[in-house]
Short mmCIF file of C-alpha atoms in Angstrom, two decimals:
data_model
loop_
_atom_site.label_atom_id
_atom_site.label_comp_id
_atom_site.label_asym_id
_atom_site.label_seq_id
_atom_site.Cartn_x
_atom_site.Cartn_y
_atom_site.Cartn_z
CA MET A 26 13.44 -10.56 19.38
CA GLU A 27 11.28 -12.53 17.01
CA LYS A 28 12.71 -13.29 13.55
CA SER A 29 11.32 -10.45 11.45
CA ILE A 30 10.15 -12.61 8.53
CA HIS A 31 7.85 -14.50 10.93
CA SER A 32 6.72 -11.56 13.03
CA ALA A 33 3.32 -9.92 13.14
CA ASN A 34 4.98 -6.70 11.97
CA TYR A 35 6.37 -8.41 8.86
CA LEU A 36 2.88 -9.70 8.08
CA VAL A 37 1.63 -6.11 8.22
CA PHE A 38 4.43 -5.17 5.80
CA LEU A 39 3.45 -7.97 3.39
CA LYS A 40 -0.22 -6.95 3.42
CA MET A 41 0.76 -3.36 2.70
CA LEU A 42 3.09 -4.42 -0.12
CA LYS A 43 0.36 -6.44 -1.81
CA LYS A 44 -2.21 -3.66 -1.32
CA ALA A 45 0.19 -1.09 -2.81
CA ARG A 46 0.58 -3.30 -5.90
CA GLN A 47 -3.17 -3.75 -6.22
CA ASP A 48 -3.84 -0.04 -5.65
CA ALA A 49 -1.33 0.74 -8.42
CA GLY A 50 -3.41 -1.50 -10.68
CA PHE A 51 -0.77 -4.16 -11.33
CA THR A 52 -1.03 -7.90 -11.45
CA GLN A 53 2.00 -9.75 -10.14
CA SER A 54 3.06 -10.42 -13.73
CA GLU A 55 2.75 -6.76 -14.72
CA LEU A 56 4.77 -5.64 -11.71
CA ALA A 57 7.38 -8.29 -12.43
CA ARG A 58 7.85 -7.00 -15.98
CA LYS A 59 8.11 -3.43 -14.72
CA ILE A 60 10.86 -4.28 -12.21
CA HIS A 61 12.61 -6.79 -14.51
CA GLU A 62 11.89 -9.80 -12.34
CA THR A 63 9.71 -12.88 -12.62
CA GLN A 64 6.14 -13.28 -11.44
CA THR A 65 7.44 -16.00 -9.12
CA PHE A 66 9.81 -13.48 -7.50
CA VAL A 67 6.94 -11.08 -6.83
CA SER A 68 4.74 -13.88 -5.51
CA LYS A 69 7.44 -15.16 -3.15
CA CYS A 70 8.04 -11.64 -1.85
CA GLU A 71 4.33 -11.05 -1.22
CA ARG A 72 3.92 -14.40 0.55
CA GLY A 73 6.97 -13.86 2.74
CA GLU A 74 8.93 -16.73 1.22
CA ARG A 75 11.57 -14.28 0.09
CA ARG A 76 12.65 -11.44 2.31
CA ILE A 77 12.80 -7.99 0.73
CA ASP A 78 15.69 -5.63 1.43
CA VAL A 79 15.36 -1.86 1.46
CA VAL A 80 16.82 -1.43 -2.04
CA GLU A 81 14.27 -3.89 -3.43
CA LEU A 82 11.50 -2.14 -1.51
CA ARG A 83 12.55 1.13 -3.12
CA THR A 84 12.27 -0.54 -6.54
CA PHE A 85 8.78 -1.81 -5.70
CA CYS A 86 7.69 1.61 -4.45
CA ARG A 87 8.98 3.39 -7.54
CA ALA A 88 7.10 0.91 -9.73
CA PHE A 89 3.94 1.69 -7.75
CA GLY A 90 4.51 5.42 -8.29
CA MET A 91 5.05 5.77 -4.56
CA ASN A 92 7.84 7.35 -2.57
CA LEU A 93 9.72 4.97 -0.27
CA THR A 94 9.35 7.46 2.58
CA THR A 95 5.58 7.52 2.10
CA PHE A 96 5.43 3.72 2.24
CA ALA A 97 7.69 3.58 5.30
CA SER A 98 5.61 6.20 7.13
CA ALA A 99 2.39 4.30 6.39
CA LEU A 100 4.03 1.08 7.56
CA ASP A 101 5.15 2.74 10.79
CA ARG A 102 1.61 3.97 11.44
CA ALA A 103 0.12 0.54 10.65
CA ILE A 104 2.55 -1.25 12.94
CA GLY A 105 1.83 1.29 15.66
CA ARG A 106 -1.87 0.41 15.46
CA THR A 107 -1.16 -3.29 15.97
CA LYS A 108 0.61 -2.85 19.32
#
């Protein structure tokens, strides 16, 4: 199995994470303030330099006004389209 941070599926996840932020109308700095992190943290997460765990993903989703289940379902569909 390919390391997930370097996989095609993880790249799909990163694109969706960035799009969710943009769709919510946040800059990286605005999101960082909302989740009590730094802009650098958000940037590293979006670029794949820092891996995101499920608890952090939940925090991101809540900041976007999105349910974690909704994000996960959309991710599953998107990954299914890439196979």
